[in-house]
Structures are given as C-alpha cells and as structure tokens.
PDB file of C-alpha atoms in Angstrom:
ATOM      1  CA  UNK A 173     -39.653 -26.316  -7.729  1.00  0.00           C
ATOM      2  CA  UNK A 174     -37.088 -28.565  -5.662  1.00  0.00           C
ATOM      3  CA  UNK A 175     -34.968 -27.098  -3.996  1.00  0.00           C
ATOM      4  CA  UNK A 176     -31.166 -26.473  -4.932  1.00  0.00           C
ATOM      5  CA  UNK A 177     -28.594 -29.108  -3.400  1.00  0.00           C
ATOM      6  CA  UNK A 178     -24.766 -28.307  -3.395  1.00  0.00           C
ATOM      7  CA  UNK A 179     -22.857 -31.006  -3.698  1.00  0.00           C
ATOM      8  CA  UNK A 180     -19.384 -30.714  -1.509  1.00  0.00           C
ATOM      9  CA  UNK A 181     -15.817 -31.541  -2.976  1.00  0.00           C
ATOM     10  CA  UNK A 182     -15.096 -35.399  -1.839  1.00  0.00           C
ATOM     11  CA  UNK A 183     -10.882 -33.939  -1.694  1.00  0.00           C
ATOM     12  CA  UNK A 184      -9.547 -32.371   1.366  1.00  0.00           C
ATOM     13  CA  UNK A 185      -8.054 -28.904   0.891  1.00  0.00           C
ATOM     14  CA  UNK A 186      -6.341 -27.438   4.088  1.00  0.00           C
ATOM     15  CA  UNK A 187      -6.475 -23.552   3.909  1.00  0.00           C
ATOM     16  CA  UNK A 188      -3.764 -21.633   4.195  1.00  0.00           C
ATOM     17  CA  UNK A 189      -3.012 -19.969   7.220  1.00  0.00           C
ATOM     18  CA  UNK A 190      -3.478 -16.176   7.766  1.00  0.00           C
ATOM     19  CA  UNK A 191      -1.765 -13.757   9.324  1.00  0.00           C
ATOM     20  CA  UNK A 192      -2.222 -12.491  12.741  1.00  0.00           C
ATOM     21  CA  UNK A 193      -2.978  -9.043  11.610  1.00  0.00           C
ATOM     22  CA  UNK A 194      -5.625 -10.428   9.095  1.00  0.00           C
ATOM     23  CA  UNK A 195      -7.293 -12.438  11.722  1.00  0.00           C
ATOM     24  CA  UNK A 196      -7.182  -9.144  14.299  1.00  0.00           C
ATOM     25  CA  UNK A 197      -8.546  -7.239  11.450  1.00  0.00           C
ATOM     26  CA  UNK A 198     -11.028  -9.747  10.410  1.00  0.00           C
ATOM     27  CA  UNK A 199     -12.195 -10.638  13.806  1.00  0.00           C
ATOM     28  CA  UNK A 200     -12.651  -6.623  14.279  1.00  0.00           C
ATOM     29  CA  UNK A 201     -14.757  -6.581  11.099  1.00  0.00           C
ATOM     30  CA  UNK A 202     -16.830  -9.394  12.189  1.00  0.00           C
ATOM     31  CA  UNK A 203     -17.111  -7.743  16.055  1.00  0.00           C
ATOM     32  CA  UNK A 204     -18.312  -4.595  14.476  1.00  0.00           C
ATOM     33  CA  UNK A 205     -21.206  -6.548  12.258  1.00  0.00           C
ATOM     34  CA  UNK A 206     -22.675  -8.019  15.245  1.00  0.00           C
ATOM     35  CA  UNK A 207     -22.447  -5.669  17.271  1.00  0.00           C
ATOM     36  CA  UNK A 208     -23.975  -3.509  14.973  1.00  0.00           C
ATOM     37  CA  UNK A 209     -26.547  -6.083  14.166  1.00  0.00           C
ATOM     38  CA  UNK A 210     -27.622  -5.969  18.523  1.00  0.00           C
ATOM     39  CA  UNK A 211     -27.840  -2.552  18.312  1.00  0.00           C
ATOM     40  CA  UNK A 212     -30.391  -2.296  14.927  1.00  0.00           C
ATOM     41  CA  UNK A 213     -32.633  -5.226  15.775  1.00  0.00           C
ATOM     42  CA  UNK A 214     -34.113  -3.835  18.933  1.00  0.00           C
ATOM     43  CA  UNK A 215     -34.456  -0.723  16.839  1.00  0.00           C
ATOM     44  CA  UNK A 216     -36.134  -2.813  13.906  1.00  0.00           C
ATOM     45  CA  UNK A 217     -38.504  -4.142  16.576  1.00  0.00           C
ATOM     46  CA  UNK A 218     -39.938  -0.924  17.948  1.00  0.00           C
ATOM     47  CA  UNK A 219     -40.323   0.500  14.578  1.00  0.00           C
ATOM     48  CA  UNK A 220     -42.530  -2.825  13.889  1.00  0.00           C
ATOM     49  CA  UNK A 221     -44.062  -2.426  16.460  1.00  0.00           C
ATOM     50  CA  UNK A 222     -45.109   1.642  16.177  1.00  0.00           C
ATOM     51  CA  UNK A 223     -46.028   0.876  12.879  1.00  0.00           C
ATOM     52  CA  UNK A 224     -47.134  -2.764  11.037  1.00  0.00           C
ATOM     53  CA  UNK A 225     -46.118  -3.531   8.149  1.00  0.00           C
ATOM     54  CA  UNK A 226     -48.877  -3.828   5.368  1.00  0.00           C
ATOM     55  CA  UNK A 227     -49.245  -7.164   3.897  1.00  0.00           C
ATOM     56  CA  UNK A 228     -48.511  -6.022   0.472  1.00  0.00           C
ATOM     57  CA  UNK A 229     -46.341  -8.651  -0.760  1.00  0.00           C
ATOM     58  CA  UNK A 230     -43.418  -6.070  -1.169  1.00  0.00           C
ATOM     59  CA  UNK A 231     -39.887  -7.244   0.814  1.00  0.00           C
ATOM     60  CA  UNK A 232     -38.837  -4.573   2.849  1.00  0.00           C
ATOM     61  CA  UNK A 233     -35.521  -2.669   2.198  1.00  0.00           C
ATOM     62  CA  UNK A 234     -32.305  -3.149   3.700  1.00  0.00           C
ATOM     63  CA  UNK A 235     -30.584  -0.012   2.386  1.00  0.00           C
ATOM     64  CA  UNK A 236     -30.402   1.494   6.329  1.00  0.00           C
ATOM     65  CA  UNK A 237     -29.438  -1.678   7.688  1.00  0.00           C
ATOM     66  CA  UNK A 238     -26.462  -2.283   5.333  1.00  0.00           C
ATOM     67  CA  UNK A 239     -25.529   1.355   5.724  1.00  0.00           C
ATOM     68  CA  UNK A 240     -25.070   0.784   9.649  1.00  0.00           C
ATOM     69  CA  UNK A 241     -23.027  -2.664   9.094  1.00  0.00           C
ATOM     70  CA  UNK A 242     -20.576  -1.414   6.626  1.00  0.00           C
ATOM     71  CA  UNK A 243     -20.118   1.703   8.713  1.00  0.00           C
ATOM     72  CA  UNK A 244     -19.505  -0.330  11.713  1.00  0.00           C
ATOM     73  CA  UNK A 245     -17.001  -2.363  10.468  1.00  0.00           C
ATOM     74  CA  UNK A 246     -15.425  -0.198   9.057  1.00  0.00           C
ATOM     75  CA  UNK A 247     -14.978   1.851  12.770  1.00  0.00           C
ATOM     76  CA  UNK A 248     -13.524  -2.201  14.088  1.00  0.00           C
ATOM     77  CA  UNK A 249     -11.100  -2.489  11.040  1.00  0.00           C
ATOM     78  CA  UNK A 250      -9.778   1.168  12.361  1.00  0.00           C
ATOM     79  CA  UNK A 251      -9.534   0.064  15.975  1.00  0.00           C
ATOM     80  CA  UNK A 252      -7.857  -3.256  14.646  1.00  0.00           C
ATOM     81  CA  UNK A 253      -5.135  -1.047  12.741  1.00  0.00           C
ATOM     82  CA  UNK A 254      -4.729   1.513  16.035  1.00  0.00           C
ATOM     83  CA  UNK A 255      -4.361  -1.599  18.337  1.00  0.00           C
ATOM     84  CA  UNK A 256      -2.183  -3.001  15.911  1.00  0.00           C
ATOM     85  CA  UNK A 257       0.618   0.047  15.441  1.00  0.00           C
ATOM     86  CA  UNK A 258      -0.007   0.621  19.025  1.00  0.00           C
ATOM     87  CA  UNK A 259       1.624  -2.789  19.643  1.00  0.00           C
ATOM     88  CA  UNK A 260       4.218  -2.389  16.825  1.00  0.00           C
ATOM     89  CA  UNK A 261       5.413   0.779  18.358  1.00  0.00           C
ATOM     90  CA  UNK A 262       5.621  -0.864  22.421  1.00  0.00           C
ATOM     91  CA  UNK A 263       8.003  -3.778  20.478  1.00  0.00           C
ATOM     92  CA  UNK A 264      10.160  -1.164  18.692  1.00  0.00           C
ATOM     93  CA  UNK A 265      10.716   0.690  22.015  1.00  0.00           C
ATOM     94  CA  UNK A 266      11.646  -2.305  23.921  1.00  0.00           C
ATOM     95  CA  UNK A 267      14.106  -3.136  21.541  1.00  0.00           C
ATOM     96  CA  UNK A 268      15.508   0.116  21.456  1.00  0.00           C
ATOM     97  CA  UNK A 269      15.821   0.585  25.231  1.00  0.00           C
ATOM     98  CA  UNK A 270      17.313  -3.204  25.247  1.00  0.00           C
ATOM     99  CA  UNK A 271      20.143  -2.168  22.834  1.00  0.00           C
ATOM    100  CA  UNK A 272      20.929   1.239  24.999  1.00  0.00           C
ATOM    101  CA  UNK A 273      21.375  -0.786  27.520  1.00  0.00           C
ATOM    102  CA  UNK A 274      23.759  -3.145  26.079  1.00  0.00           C
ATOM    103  CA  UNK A 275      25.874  -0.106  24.595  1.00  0.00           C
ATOM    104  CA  UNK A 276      25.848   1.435  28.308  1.00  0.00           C
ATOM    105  CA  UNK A 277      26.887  -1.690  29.950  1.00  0.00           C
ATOM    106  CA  UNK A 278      29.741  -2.211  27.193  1.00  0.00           C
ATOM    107  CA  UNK A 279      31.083   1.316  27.470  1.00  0.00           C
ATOM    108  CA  UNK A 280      31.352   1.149  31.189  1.00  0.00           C
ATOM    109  CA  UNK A 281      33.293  -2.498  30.935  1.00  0.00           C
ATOM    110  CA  UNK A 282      35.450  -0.676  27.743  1.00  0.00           C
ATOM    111  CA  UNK A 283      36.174   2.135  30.619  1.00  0.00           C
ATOM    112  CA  UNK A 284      36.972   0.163  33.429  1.00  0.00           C
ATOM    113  CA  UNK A 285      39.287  -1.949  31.518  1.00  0.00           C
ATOM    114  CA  UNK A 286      40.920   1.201  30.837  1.00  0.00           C
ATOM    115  CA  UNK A 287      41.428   2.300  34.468  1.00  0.00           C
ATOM    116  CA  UNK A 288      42.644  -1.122  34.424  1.00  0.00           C
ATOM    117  CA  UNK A 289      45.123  -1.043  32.474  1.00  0.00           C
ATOM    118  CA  UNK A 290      46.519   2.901  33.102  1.00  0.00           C
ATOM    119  CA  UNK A 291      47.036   2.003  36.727  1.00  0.00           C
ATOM    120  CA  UNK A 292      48.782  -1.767  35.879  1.00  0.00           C
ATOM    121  CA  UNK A 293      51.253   0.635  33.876  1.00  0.00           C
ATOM    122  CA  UNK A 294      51.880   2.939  36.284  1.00  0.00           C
ATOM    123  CA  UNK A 295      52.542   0.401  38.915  1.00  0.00           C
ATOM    124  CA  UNK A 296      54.885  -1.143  36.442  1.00  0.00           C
ATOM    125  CA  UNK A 297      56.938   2.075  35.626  1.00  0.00           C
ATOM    126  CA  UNK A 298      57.210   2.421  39.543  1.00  0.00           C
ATOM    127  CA  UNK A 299      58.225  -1.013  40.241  1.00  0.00           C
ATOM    128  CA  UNK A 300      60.885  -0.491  37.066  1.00  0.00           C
ATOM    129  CA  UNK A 301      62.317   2.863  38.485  1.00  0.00           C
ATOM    130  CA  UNK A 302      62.249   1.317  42.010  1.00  0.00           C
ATOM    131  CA  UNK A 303      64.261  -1.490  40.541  1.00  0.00           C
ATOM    132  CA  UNK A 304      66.933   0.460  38.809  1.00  0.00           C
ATOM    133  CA  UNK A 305      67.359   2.867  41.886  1.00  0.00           C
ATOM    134  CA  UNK A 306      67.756  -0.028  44.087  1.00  0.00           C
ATOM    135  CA  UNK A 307      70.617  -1.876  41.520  1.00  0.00           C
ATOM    136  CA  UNK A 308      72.186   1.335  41.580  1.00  0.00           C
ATOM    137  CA  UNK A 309      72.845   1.785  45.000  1.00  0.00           C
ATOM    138  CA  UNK A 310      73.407  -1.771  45.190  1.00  0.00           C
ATOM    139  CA  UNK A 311      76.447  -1.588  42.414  1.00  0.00           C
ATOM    140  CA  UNK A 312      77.737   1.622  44.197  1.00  0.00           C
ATOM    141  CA  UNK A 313      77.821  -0.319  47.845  1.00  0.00           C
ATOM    142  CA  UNK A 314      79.269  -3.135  45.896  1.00  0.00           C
ATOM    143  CA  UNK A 315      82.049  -0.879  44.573  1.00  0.00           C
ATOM    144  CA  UNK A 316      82.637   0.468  47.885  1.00  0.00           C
ATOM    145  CA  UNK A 317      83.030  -2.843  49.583  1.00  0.00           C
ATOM    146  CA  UNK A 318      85.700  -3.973  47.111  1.00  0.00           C
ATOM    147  CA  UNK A 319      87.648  -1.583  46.762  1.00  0.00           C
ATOM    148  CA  UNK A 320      87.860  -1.289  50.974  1.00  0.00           C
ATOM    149  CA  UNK A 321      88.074  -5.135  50.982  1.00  0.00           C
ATOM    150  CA  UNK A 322      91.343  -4.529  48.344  1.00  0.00           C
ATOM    151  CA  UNK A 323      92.300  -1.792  50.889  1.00  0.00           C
ATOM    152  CA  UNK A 324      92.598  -3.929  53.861  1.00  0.00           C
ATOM    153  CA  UNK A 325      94.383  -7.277  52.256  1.00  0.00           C
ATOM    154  CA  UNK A 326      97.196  -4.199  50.583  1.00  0.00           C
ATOM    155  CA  UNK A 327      99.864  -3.297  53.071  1.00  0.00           C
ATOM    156  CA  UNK A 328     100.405  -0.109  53.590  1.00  0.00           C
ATOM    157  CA  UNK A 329     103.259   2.050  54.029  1.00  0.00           C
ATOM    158  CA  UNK A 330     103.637   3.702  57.296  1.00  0.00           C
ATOM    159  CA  UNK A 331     103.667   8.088  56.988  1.00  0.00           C
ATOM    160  CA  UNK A 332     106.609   8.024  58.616  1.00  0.00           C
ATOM    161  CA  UNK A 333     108.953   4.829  57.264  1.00  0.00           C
ATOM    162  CA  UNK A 334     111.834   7.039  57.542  1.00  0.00           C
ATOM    163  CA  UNK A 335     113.129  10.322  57.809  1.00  0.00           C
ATOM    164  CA  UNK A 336     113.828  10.710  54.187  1.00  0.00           C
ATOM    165  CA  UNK A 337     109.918   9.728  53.092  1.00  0.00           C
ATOM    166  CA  UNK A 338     108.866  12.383  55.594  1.00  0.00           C
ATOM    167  CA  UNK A 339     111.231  14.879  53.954  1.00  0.00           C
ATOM    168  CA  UNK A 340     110.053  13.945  50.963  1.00  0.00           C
ATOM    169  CA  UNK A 341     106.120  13.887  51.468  1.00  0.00           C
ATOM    170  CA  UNK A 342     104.547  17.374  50.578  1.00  0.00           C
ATOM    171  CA  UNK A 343     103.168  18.871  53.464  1.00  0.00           C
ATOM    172  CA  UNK A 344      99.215  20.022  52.761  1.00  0.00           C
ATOM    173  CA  UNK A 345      99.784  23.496  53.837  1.00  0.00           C
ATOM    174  CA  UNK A 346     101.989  23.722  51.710  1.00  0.00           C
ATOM    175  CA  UNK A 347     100.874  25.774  48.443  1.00  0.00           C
ATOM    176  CA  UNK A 348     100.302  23.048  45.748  1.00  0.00           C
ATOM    177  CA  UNK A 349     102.551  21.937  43.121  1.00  0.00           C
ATOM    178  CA  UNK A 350     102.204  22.642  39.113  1.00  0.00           C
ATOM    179  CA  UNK A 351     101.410  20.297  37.125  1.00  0.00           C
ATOM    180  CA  UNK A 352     103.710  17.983  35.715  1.00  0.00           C
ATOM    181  CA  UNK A 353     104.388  17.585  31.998  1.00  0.00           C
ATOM    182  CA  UNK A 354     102.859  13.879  32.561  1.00  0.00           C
ATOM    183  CA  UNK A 355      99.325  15.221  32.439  1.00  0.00           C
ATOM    184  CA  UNK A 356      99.012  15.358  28.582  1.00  0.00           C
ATOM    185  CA  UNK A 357      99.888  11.406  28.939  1.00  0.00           C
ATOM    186  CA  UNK A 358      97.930  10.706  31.491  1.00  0.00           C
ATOM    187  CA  UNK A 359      94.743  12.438  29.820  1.00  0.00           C
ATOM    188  CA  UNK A 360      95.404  10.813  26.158  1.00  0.00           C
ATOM    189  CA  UNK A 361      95.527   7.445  28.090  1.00  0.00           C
ATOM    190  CA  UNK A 362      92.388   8.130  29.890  1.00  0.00           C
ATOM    191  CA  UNK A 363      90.386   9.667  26.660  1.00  0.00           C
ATOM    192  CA  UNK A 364      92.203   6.231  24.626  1.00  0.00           C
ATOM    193  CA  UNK A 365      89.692   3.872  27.552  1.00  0.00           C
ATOM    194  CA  UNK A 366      86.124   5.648  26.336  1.00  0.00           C
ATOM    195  CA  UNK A 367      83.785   2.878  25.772  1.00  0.00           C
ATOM    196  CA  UNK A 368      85.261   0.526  27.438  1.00  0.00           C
ATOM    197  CA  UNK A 369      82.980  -1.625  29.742  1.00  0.00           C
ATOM    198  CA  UNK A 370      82.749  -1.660  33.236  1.00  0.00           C
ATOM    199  CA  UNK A 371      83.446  -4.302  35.977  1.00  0.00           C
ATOM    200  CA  UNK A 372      83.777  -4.400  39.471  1.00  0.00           C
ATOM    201  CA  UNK A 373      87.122  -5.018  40.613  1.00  0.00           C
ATOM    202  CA  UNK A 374      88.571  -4.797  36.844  1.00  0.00           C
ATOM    203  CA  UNK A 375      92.195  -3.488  36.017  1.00  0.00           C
ATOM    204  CA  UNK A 376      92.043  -3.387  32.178  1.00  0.00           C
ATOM    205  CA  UNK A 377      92.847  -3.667  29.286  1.00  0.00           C
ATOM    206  CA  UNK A 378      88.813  -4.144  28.122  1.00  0.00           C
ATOM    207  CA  UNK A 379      87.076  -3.367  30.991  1.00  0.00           C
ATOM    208  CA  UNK A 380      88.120  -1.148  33.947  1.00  0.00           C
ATOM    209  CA  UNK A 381      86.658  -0.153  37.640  1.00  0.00           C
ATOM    210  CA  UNK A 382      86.880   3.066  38.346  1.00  0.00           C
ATOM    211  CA  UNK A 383      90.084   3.247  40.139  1.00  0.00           C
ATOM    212  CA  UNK A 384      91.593   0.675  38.250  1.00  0.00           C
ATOM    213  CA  UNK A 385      91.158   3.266  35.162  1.00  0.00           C
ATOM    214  CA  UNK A 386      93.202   6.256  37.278  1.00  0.00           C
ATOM    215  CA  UNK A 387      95.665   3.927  37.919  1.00  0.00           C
ATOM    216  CA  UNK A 388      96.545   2.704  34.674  1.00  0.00           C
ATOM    217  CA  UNK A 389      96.440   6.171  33.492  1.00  0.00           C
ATOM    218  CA  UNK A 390      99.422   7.273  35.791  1.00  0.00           C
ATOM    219  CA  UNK A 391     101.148   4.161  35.506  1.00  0.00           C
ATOM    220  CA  UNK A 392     100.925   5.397  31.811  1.00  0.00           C
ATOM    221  CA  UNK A 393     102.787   8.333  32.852  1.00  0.00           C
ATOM    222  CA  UNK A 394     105.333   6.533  35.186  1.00  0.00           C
ATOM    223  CA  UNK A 395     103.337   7.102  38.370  1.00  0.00           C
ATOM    224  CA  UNK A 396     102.323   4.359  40.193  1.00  0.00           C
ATOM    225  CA  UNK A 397      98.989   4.979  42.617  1.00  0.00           C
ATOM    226  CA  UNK A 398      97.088   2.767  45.520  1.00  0.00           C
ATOM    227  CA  UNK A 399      94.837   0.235  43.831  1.00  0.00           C
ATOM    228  CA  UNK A 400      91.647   1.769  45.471  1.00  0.00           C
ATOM    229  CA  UNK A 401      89.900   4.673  45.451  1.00  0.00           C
ATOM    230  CA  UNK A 402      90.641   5.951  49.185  1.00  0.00           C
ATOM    231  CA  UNK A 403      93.935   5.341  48.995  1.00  0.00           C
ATOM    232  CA  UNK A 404      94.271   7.369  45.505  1.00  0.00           C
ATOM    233  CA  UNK A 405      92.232   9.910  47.133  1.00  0.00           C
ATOM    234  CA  UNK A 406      94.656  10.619  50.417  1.00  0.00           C
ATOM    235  CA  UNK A 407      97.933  10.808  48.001  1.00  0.00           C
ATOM    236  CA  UNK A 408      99.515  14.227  46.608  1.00  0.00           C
ATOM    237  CA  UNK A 409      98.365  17.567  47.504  1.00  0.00           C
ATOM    238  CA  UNK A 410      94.567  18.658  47.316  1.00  0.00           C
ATOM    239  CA  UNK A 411      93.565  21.163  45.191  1.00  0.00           C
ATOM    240  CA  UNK A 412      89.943  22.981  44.455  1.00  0.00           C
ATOM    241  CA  UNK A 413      87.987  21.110  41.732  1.00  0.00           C
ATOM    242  CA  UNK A 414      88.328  24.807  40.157  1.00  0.00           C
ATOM    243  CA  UNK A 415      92.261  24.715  40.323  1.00  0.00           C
ATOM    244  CA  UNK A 416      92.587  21.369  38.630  1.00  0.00           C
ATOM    245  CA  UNK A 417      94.760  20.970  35.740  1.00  0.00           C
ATOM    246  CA  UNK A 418      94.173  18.125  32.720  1.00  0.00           C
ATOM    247  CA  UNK A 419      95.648  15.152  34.411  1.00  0.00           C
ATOM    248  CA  UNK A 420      94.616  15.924  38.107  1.00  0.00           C
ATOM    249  CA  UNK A 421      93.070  13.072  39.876  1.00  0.00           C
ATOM    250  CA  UNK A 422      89.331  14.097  41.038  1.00  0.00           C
ATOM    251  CA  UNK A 423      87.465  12.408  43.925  1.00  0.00           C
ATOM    252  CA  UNK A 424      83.563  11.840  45.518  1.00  0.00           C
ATOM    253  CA  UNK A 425      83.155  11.330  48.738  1.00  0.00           C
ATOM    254  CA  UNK A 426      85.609  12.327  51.729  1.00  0.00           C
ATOM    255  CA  UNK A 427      89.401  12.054  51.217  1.00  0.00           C
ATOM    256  CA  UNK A 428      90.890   9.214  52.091  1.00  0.00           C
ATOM    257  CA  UNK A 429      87.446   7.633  52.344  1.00  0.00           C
ATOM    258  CA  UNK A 430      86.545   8.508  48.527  1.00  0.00           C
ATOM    259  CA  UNK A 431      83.617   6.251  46.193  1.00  0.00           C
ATOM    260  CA  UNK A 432      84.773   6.771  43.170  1.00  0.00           C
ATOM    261  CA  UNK A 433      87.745   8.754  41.505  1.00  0.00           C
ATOM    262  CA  UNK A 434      88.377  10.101  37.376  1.00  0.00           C
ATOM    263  CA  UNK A 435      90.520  11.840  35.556  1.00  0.00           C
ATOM    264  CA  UNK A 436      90.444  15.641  34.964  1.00  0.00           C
ATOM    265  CA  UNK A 437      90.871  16.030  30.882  1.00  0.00           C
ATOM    266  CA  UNK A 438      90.470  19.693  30.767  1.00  0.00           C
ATOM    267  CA  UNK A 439      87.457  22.573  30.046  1.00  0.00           C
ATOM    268  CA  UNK A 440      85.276  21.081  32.833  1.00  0.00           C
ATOM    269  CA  UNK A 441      85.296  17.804  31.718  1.00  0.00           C
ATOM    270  CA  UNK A 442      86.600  14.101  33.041  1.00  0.00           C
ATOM    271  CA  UNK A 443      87.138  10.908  32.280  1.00  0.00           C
ATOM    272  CA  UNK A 444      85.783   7.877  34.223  1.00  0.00           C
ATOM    273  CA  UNK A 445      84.718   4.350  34.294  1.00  0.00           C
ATOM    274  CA  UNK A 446      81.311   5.598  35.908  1.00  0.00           C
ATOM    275  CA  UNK A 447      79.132   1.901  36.593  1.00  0.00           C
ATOM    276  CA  UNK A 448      77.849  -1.210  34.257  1.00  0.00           C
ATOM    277  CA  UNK A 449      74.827   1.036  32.255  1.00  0.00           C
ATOM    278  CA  UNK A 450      77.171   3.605  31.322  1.00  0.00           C
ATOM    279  CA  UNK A 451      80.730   2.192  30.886  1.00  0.00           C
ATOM    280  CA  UNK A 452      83.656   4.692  30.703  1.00  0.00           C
ATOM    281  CA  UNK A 453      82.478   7.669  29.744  1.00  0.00           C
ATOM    282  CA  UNK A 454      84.106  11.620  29.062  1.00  0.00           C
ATOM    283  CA  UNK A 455      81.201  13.917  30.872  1.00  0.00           C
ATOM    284  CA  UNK A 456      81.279  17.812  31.933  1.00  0.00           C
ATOM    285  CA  UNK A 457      81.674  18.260  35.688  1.00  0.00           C
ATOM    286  CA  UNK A 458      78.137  19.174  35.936  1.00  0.00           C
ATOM    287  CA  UNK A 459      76.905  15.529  35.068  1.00  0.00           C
ATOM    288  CA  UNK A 460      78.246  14.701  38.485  1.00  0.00           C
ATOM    289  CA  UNK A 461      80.090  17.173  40.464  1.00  0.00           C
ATOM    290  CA  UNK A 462      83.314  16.081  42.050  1.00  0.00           C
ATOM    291  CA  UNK A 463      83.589  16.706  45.589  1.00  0.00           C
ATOM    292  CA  UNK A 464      87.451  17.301  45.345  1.00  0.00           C
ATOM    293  CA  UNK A 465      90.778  16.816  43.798  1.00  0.00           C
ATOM    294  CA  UNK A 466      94.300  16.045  44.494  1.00  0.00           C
ATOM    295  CA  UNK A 467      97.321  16.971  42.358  1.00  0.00           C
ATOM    296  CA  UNK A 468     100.191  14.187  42.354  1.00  0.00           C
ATOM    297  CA  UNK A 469     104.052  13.804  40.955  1.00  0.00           C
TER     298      UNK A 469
END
C-alpha cells in the first residue's frame, strides 16, 4: 500500500489572531499535556520494565494515559483562569485607587479655593468699612474747616459795641426766655428742606450745609444768625436739650466751638442737613444726641 500524501493549499491564508486570554489558556493546556506526558513516561518505563510485554500482536491501551492528560489540562486551564481574574482584579484596584485620588486632590483644590475666596471677601468688607469711616471723618473735618475758614474772613461784632448792645444782650444767668411765636415758622421752614441734598459750604435753595439750613430757617422767621456753626452756637441763651422748644437751635460739640447745628421740630425730634449720604433729614434725638441748645429772639 503507498503511503497517503497530503497535498498543501498553494493560497496563503493568515490566521486570525487570538486573544491573550486564549493563548494563556491554551498555552496552560498545552503546559499541563507535557508535563503530564514527563511525569507518565518514566512511569510507562518501569512498568515495561517489571513486566514485558508479550509479543501478541495486540496494541496496548491508552485509556490511563489519556485519563492523566485530560485531567492535567484541565488543572492548567484552571490555573490559567485564577492567574487570569487574579490580574483582572490588581487592574480594577489600580484604577479605583487612581480615581480616589483624583477626587481627593480635587476636593482639597475645591476647598482651598474656598478659603480663598471667604478671606478675599472679608478683606474687602474691611477695606469698604475702613473706607467709608475714613470719608466720614474726612467730610466732618472738611465741614469744620469751612465753616471756621467762613468764621475768620466774617467780621465780628465786638460784645461790647456800645452800652445799649450790652443792655440789650441777655445775660446767661439769667433764667431763659420763652419761646417766641416764630418757632412754628421756623420749624415748617425747616420740615419744607427734607430731602434736600447736601453740600459743603451751601446756603440753599436745593442743597444746604448744615448751618446754612438754621440760618435760612430764622431768616424765615425774621431772625438773622452767624453764617457758621460756632457762631450760631454762642448766640441767645442756652437751654437743656430737655427744655427745648420746636424752633430752638440745637448744637454738637462745645459752644461757641460747635460741628454741626439743627433745628428742634418738637417730640424729640430735629431737623438737619446731616452730610452727603444722608442729605437733610428729620431724625429722633436718639439718632444722634445733641450736646446742647440755645434759645434765640
């Protein structure tokens, strides 16, 4: 009989590539035959050479040996699949502690942006309040220097011009007088100025400075007053702030020396061309407590 040829294609075909877990599983399969094959042949051996086999013309069998092959591949494949998940499981917890560590690093920037910007705001509201307290005081020195500046350039009458002024001029022992009738005029002209603006150094109509506004409220009346506030401050006869009557001229400060002067309108309250936020405004004593007042005509 000749023997059996097998002809090979002439065309190429390119197998497809496997996968890397088919190859790891495959190779394990493969491992496992051989291995098991090194371990059974020295054991065929002995057992051939304990006892010869009988020329009998029978082919032995190969039920054992196939036995111990399948069984030892199948123990690879099992140690292919372990090895396998075993590296599966290392790549999911890499990932996993990679992400945590991302979300910690991006919740400590979120919270230190925060800090950030909390104490950014804070210094701004300080600045801000520093800034208004400081334009305040700087509008009430302002005030002061004007009105002493108009103090200086206005001449002023001497106390004692003549006998008949001194006769005249009430003495401030003496008890103090009652109010006039004007005060109901002098009041309705102050109450007619709220909202008006403020300006330094203003004498109406729209805007007014403080003593500008008490002075245009007497003239109102047919008084005429000092154009500043120290001079206003040092004329009539002084009173408590708890004796004064609608129309009473009230003062801050020391008189003769006074800031800032308003009119007394009646039930604790005045009238007053108080600085550029506010304007002229009617407030109860209590917003800012006089520190006297004076009673005049």
């Amino acid at each position: 009989m000749s023997p059996i040829r097998t002809t090979r294609p002439t065309g190429r075909h390119r197998k497809p590539r496997q996968a890397r877990a088919t190859q790891l599983l495959r190779g394990g399969v493969l491992s496992g035959v051989l291995g098991t094959i090194a371990v059974a042949a020295p054991a065929g051996t002995a057992q051939a050479d304990e006892k010869p086999t009988e020329a009998t013309g029978e082919l032995p069998t190969v039920t054992t040996l196939s036995t111990v092959h399948l069984a030892g591949a199948a123990q690879a494949a099992e140690a292919t699949e372990r090895y396998i998940s075993a590296a599966d499981l290392d790549q999911a917890q890499t990932l996993a502690w990679v992400r945590a560590e991302k979300a910690a690093a991006k919740q400590k920037t979120e919270e230190e942006e925060a800090r950030a910007a909390e104490e950014r705001a804070a210094r701004e509201r300080a600045a801000e309040e520093a800034a208004a307290e400081a334009r305040a005081a700087e509008e009430a020195a302002a005030e002061q220097r004007s009105e002493q500046a108009a103090s200086r350039s206005t001449e002023r009458t001497p106390l004692a011009a003549s006998s008949g002024e001194a006769a005249t001029a009430p003495s401030a022992s003496a008890p103090a007088p009652a109010a006039s009738g004007s005060g109901s005029g002098i009041v309705g002209f102050a109450r007619s100025q709220v909202g008006s603006a403020y300006q330094l150094g203003a004498t109406g109509p729209g805007a007014w400075d403080c003593s500008g506004l008490t002075g245009a409220a007497y003239a109102s009346a047919g008084i005429t007053l000092p154009r500043t506030s120290q001079e206003q401050s040092a004329m009539g006869t002084a009173i408590a702030v708890s004796d004064a009557q609608p129309g009473d001229l009230l003062y801050w400060g020391g008189r003769g020396s006074a800031y800032h002067v308003a009119i007394y309108v009646g039930n604790g309250r005045f009238v007053g061309a108080q600085n550029p936020s506010t304007g002229v405004v009617e407030q109860d004593l209590s917003y800012s407590p006089p520190t006297g007042a004076v009673r005049i005509g």
